[in-house]
PDB file of C-alpha atoms in Angstrom:
ATOM      1  CA  MET A   1      12.430  -6.689  15.523  1.00 51.00           C
ATOM      2  CA  GLU A   2      10.816  -7.314  11.634  1.00 59.00           C
ATOM      3  CA  THR A   3       7.240  -6.348  10.603  1.00 58.00           C
ATOM      4  CA  PRO A   4       4.881  -8.941  10.716  1.00 60.00           C
ATOM      5  CA  LYS A   5       3.225  -8.887   7.367  1.00 67.00           C
ATOM      6  CA  VAL A   6       0.430  -8.791   8.176  1.00 60.00           C
ATOM      7  CA  ILE A   7       0.849  -5.082   9.853  1.00 60.00           C
ATOM      8  CA  GLN A   8       2.523  -4.122   6.904  1.00 67.00           C
ATOM      9  CA  GLN A   9      -0.549  -5.279   4.043  1.00 65.00           C
ATOM     10  CA  ILE A  10      -2.358  -2.924   6.667  1.00 61.00           C
ATOM     11  CA  ALA A  11       0.161  -0.359   7.152  1.00 65.00           C
ATOM     12  CA  ASN A  12       0.214  -0.044   2.815  1.00 70.00           C
ATOM     13  CA  ALA A  13      -3.730   0.002   3.044  1.00 67.00           C
ATOM     14  CA  PRO A  14      -3.980   2.002  -1.179  1.00 72.00           C
ATOM     15  CA  LEU A  15      -6.505   4.366   0.010  1.00 72.00           C
ATOM     16  CA  PRO A  16      -6.611   6.632  -3.157  1.00 77.00           C
ATOM     17  CA  MET A  17      -7.168   3.510  -5.186  1.00 80.00           C
ATOM     18  CA  MET A  18      -9.786   2.230  -3.049  1.00 78.00           C
ATOM     19  CA  LEU A  19     -11.435   5.278  -2.749  1.00 79.00           C
ATOM     20  CA  GLU A  20     -11.948   5.821  -6.911  1.00 84.00           C
ATOM     21  CA  LYS A  21     -12.598   2.389  -6.977  1.00 85.00           C
ATOM     22  CA  LEU A  22     -16.041   4.018  -4.390  1.00 83.00           C
ATOM     23  CA  GLY A  23     -15.569   6.297  -6.894  1.00 85.00           C
ATOM     24  CA  MET A  24     -16.381   4.253  -9.969  1.00 90.00           C
ATOM     25  CA  SER A  25     -18.439   1.152  -8.774  1.00 90.00           C
ATOM     26  CA  ILE A  26     -20.963   4.210  -7.398  1.00 89.00           C
ATOM     27  CA  ALA A  27     -21.082   5.810 -11.357  1.00 91.00           C
ATOM     28  CA  ASN A  28     -21.034   2.687 -13.338  1.00 94.00           C
ATOM     29  CA  ALA A  29     -24.379   1.940 -11.497  1.00 92.00           C
ATOM     30  CA  GLN A  30     -25.687   5.116 -11.848  1.00 91.00           C
ATOM     31  CA  SER A  31     -25.474   4.610 -15.561  1.00 94.00           C
ATOM     32  CA  ALA A  32     -26.794   1.394 -14.687  1.00 95.00           C
ATOM     33  CA  LEU A  33     -29.827   2.276 -13.383  1.00 93.00           C
ATOM     34  CA  ASP A  34     -30.385   5.772 -15.940  1.00 92.00           C
ATOM     35  CA  ALA A  35     -30.352   2.597 -18.206  1.00 94.00           C
ATOM     36  CA  ASN A  36     -32.757   0.294 -16.501  1.00 94.00           C
ATOM     37  CA  SER A  37     -35.222   3.919 -16.009  1.00 91.00           C
ATOM     38  CA  ILE A  38     -34.773   5.502 -19.925  1.00 90.00           C
ATOM     39  CA  ARG A  39     -35.568   1.457 -21.336  1.00 93.00           C
ATOM     40  CA  LEU A  40     -39.241   1.324 -19.243  1.00 92.00           C
ATOM     41  CA  ALA A  41     -39.849   4.123 -20.137  1.00 88.00           C
ATOM     42  CA  ASN A  42     -39.183   2.764 -23.941  1.00 89.00           C
ATOM     43  CA  GLU A  43     -41.451   0.074 -22.675  1.00 91.00           C
ATOM     44  CA  MET A  44     -44.555   1.644 -21.187  1.00 89.00           C
ATOM     45  CA  ALA A  45     -45.113   3.854 -24.090  1.00 86.00           C
ATOM     46  CA  SER A  46     -44.512   1.462 -26.106  1.00 88.00           C
ATOM     47  CA  ILE A  47     -47.656  -0.612 -24.175  1.00 89.00           C
ATOM     48  CA  LYS A  48     -51.216  -0.313 -25.179  1.00 89.00           C
ATOM     49  CA  ILE A  49     -54.402  -0.142 -23.136  1.00 88.00           C
ATOM     50  CA  ASN A  50     -57.826   0.094 -24.687  1.00 89.00           C
ATOM     51  CA  VAL A  51     -60.364   2.499 -23.085  1.00 83.00           C
ATOM     52  CA  GLY A  52     -63.539   2.747 -23.887  1.00 86.00           C
ATOM     53  CA  ASP A  53     -62.729   2.995 -27.931  1.00 87.00           C
ATOM     54  CA  ASP A  54     -59.469   4.468 -27.397  1.00 87.00           C
ATOM     55  CA  GLU A  55     -55.611   3.585 -27.070  1.00 88.00           C
ATOM     56  CA  TYR A  56     -53.138   4.723 -24.946  1.00 86.00           C
ATOM     57  CA  ASN A  57     -49.815   4.127 -23.686  1.00 86.00           C
ATOM     58  CA  LEU A  58     -48.782   3.915 -20.180  1.00 88.00           C
ATOM     59  CA  LEU A  59     -47.514   7.511 -20.222  1.00 83.00           C
ATOM     60  CA  SER A  60     -49.862   9.002 -21.935  1.00 82.00           C
ATOM     61  CA  LEU A  61     -52.234   7.842 -18.467  1.00 85.00           C
ATOM     62  CA  GLY A  62     -49.450   9.267 -15.944  1.00 83.00           C
ATOM     63  CA  PHE A  63     -47.268   6.349 -15.850  1.00 86.00           C
ATOM     64  CA  ALA A  64     -43.886   6.981 -15.633  1.00 85.00           C
ATOM     65  CA  PRO A  65     -40.628   5.555 -15.013  1.00 87.00           C
ATOM     66  CA  THR A  66     -39.152   5.693 -11.656  1.00 89.00           C
ATOM     67  CA  PHE A  67     -35.765   7.116 -11.590  1.00 90.00           C
ATOM     68  CA  TYR A  68     -32.640   6.466  -8.649  1.00 91.00           C
ATOM     69  CA  ALA A  69     -29.803   8.160  -7.589  1.00 90.00           C
ATOM     70  CA  PHE A  70     -26.742   8.120  -4.689  1.00 87.00           C
ATOM     71  CA  THR A  71     -27.167  10.763  -2.949  1.00 87.00           C
ATOM     72  CA  GLU A  72     -24.484  10.202  -0.439  1.00 86.00           C
ATOM     73  CA  ALA A  73     -22.202   7.417  -0.107  1.00 82.00           C
ATOM     74  CA  SER A  74     -19.388   6.426   2.551  1.00 83.00           C
ATOM     75  CA  LEU A  75     -16.266   4.845   2.780  1.00 76.00           C
ATOM     76  CA  GLU A  76     -15.109   3.769   6.568  1.00 80.00           C
ATOM     77  CA  MET A  77     -12.102   2.154   7.681  1.00 74.00           C
ATOM     78  CA  LYS A  78     -10.351   1.403  10.905  1.00 77.00           C
ATOM     79  CA  MET A  79      -7.543  -0.145  11.894  1.00 72.00           C
ATOM     80  CA  GLU A  80      -6.207  -1.259  14.840  1.00 75.00           C
ATOM     81  CA  PHE A  81      -2.203  -3.181  15.415  1.00 70.00           C
ATOM     82  CA  SER A  82       0.157  -3.510  17.857  1.00 75.00           C
ATOM     83  CA  MET A  83       3.079  -4.744  18.335  1.00 75.00           C
ATOM     84  CA  ALA A  84       5.597  -5.991  21.389  1.00 79.00           C
ATOM     85  CA  GLU A  85       9.064  -7.981  22.183  1.00 80.00           C
ATOM     86  CA  SER A  86       9.995  -8.423  26.385  1.00 83.00           C
ATOM     87  CA  GLU A  87      13.165  -9.589  27.049  1.00 85.00           C
ATOM     88  CA  SER A  88      14.500 -10.630  30.399  1.00 86.00           C
ATOM     89  CA  TYR A  89      17.531 -12.377  32.134  1.00 83.00           C
ATOM     90  CA  GLY A  90      19.350 -13.246  34.754  1.00 85.00           C
ATOM     91  CA  GLY A  91      21.069 -16.084  37.043  1.00 81.00           C
ATOM     92  CA  ALA A  92      22.901 -16.803  40.370  1.00 83.00           C
ATOM     93  CA  LEU A  93      25.892 -18.041  41.090  1.00 78.00           C
ATOM     94  CA  ALA A  94      25.560 -19.857  44.446  1.00 80.00           C
ATOM     95  CA  PHE A  95      28.994 -21.692  46.968  1.00 75.00           C
ATOM     96  CA  ASN A  96      28.763 -23.330  49.493  1.00 77.00           C
ATOM     97  CA  TYR A  97      31.332 -24.075  51.530  1.00 75.00           C
ATOM     98  CA  GLY A  98      31.326 -26.730  54.539  1.00 69.00           C
ATOM     99  CA  LYS A  99      34.282 -28.232  57.734  1.00 64.00           C
ATOM    100  CA  GLY A 100      34.104 -31.287  57.096  1.00 56.00           C
ATOM    101  CA  GLU A 101      35.753 -33.581  59.964  1.00 59.00           C
ATOM    102  CA  THR A 102      39.297 -34.478  60.855  1.00 55.00           C
ATOM    103  CA  LYS A 103      40.764 -37.334  61.335  1.00 59.00           C
ATOM    104  CA  SER A 104      43.566 -39.405  63.458  1.00 56.00           C
ATOM    105  CA  ASP A 105      45.963 -41.461  62.037  1.00 57.00           C
ATOM    106  CA  ASN A 106      48.000 -43.266  64.242  1.00 57.00           C
ATOM    107  CA  SER A 107      49.490 -46.190  62.354  1.00 55.00           C
ATOM    108  CA  GLY A 108      53.393 -45.582  63.695  1.00 53.00           C
ATOM    109  CA  GLY A 109      54.150 -44.809  60.407  1.00 53.00           C
ATOM    110  CA  ASP A 110      57.147 -42.322  59.612  1.00 56.00           C
ATOM    111  CA  LYS A 111      54.960 -39.332  57.691  1.00 57.00           C
ATOM    112  CA  GLY A 112      53.863 -37.034  60.150  1.00 55.00           C
ATOM    113  CA  SER A 113      51.550 -36.752  62.499  1.00 59.00           C
ATOM    114  CA  GLY A 114      48.349 -39.120  60.939  1.00 62.00           C
ATOM    115  CA  ASN A 115      46.377 -36.157  60.656  1.00 69.00           C
ATOM    116  CA  THR A 116      43.596 -36.156  58.026  1.00 69.00           C
ATOM    117  CA  SER A 117      41.203 -32.779  57.085  1.00 69.00           C
ATOM    118  CA  THR A 118      37.800 -32.841  54.496  1.00 70.00           C
ATOM    119  CA  GLN A 119      37.267 -29.901  53.399  1.00 73.00           C
ATOM    120  CA  MET A 120      33.152 -29.944  51.262  1.00 73.00           C
ATOM    121  CA  PHE A 121      32.347 -26.858  48.880  1.00 71.00           C
ATOM    122  CA  GLY A 122      29.841 -26.706  46.250  1.00 78.00           C
ATOM    123  CA  VAL A 123      29.020 -23.993  44.016  1.00 78.00           C
ATOM    124  CA  SER A 124      26.007 -24.230  41.576  1.00 82.00           C
ATOM    125  CA  VAL A 125      25.001 -21.819  38.943  1.00 81.00           C
ATOM    126  CA  SER A 126      21.567 -21.007  37.655  1.00 85.00           C
ATOM    127  CA  ALA A 127      20.590 -18.723  34.171  1.00 83.00           C
ATOM    128  CA  HIS A 128      17.499 -17.901  32.448  1.00 82.00           C
ATOM    129  CA  TYR A 129      16.960 -16.157  29.744  1.00 83.00           C
ATOM    130  CA  SER A 130      13.257 -15.314  27.322  1.00 85.00           C
ATOM    131  CA  ARG A 131      12.470 -12.994  24.671  1.00 85.00           C
ATOM    132  CA  LYS A 132       9.018 -12.937  23.248  1.00 85.00           C
ATOM    133  CA  PHE A 133       7.156 -11.711  20.444  1.00 79.00           C
ATOM    134  CA  SER A 134       3.295 -10.635  20.251  1.00 80.00           C
ATOM    135  CA  ALA A 135       1.728  -8.799  17.456  1.00 73.00           C
ATOM    136  CA  SER A 136      -1.699  -8.303  16.576  1.00 75.00           C
ATOM    137  CA  ALA A 137      -3.515  -6.519  13.996  1.00 72.00           C
ATOM    138  CA  GLU A 138      -7.562  -5.836  13.922  1.00 76.00           C
ATOM    139  CA  GLY A 139      -9.265  -4.142  10.651  1.00 74.00           C
ATOM    140  CA  SER A 140     -12.767  -2.956   9.671  1.00 78.00           C
ATOM    141  CA  SER A 141     -14.031  -1.986   7.044  1.00 77.00           C
ATOM    142  CA  SER A 142     -17.630  -0.031   5.809  1.00 81.00           C
ATOM    143  CA  ILE A 143     -18.825   0.935   2.999  1.00 81.00           C
ATOM    144  CA  ALA A 144     -22.680   2.697   2.811  1.00 83.00           C
ATOM    145  CA  ALA A 145     -24.286   4.086  -0.108  1.00 83.00           C
ATOM    146  CA  LYS A 146     -27.165   5.816  -0.146  1.00 88.00           C
ATOM    147  CA  ILE A 147     -29.932   5.711  -2.654  1.00 87.00           C
ATOM    148  CA  VAL A 148     -33.503   8.230  -3.380  1.00 89.00           C
ATOM    149  CA  SER A 149     -35.918   7.755  -6.213  1.00 88.00           C
ATOM    150  CA  LEU A 150     -37.222  10.905  -8.091  1.00 83.00           C
ATOM    151  CA  PRO A 151     -39.311  11.750 -10.990  1.00 80.00           C
ATOM    152  CA  ALA A 152     -38.818  11.107 -14.589  1.00 79.00           C
ATOM    153  CA  PRO A 153     -36.902  14.175 -15.366  1.00 82.00           C
ATOM    154  CA  ASP A 154     -39.490  16.461 -16.987  1.00 83.00           C
ATOM    155  CA  ILE A 155     -38.169  17.112 -20.267  1.00 84.00           C
ATOM    156  CA  TYR A 156     -37.311  13.214 -21.308  1.00 80.00           C
ATOM    157  CA  LEU A 157     -40.869  13.132 -20.526  1.00 77.00           C
ATOM    158  CA  GLU A 158     -42.201  15.989 -22.699  1.00 81.00           C
ATOM    159  CA  ILE A 159     -40.273  15.559 -25.789  1.00 81.00           C
ATOM    160  CA  LEU A 160     -40.467  10.759 -25.048  1.00 77.00           C
ATOM    161  CA  ARG A 161     -45.216  12.264 -25.329  1.00 75.00           C
ATOM    162  CA  SER A 162     -43.879  14.717 -27.985  1.00 80.00           C
ATOM    163  CA  THR A 163     -42.548  11.175 -29.618  1.00 78.00           C
ATOM    164  CA  LEU A 164     -45.700   9.838 -29.600  1.00 73.00           C
ATOM    165  CA  ASN A 165     -48.275  12.005 -30.406  1.00 75.00           C
ATOM    166  CA  LYS A 166     -45.989  12.568 -33.031  1.00 77.00           C
ATOM    167  CA  LYS A 167     -46.096   9.056 -34.107  1.00 72.00           C
ATOM    168  CA  GLU A 168     -49.854   8.577 -33.687  1.00 67.00           C
ATOM    169  CA  GLU A 169     -51.107  11.359 -35.848  1.00 66.00           C
TER     170      GLU A 169
END
């Protein structure tokens, strides 16, 4: 029996490629998260707020962008498939024989005694053949990622603040 196409596709699932794509997706997402946090830090440095007679940027007032990091990622795949084939055949043969009648024919001819006999018989033939195929395939997958927020790196904030202080002087 030829393997159904859907089962063949499930059996040939490119697991290494899927894991690679998951890793690359997480790396790209992490890069985008970092770029967004840096953009926010630069915006916070450029926003000025007047407090009394003094002007401050948001970073000098203690505000900091939130950085995020992927701490865990998992890929789960479940596949189940089954195939079944059954074949059955059989037959029956019946033979019936019955005793017939005997008739007398006394027509006075020259041809024997004049008795005739009739016999009946019957034959019945019954045959059957069946072949059944069934296939089923099920699959499910899930991807989970855990992201946590982190404070901005201290060294980054120190460099950013010292750069801003130099500009203000």
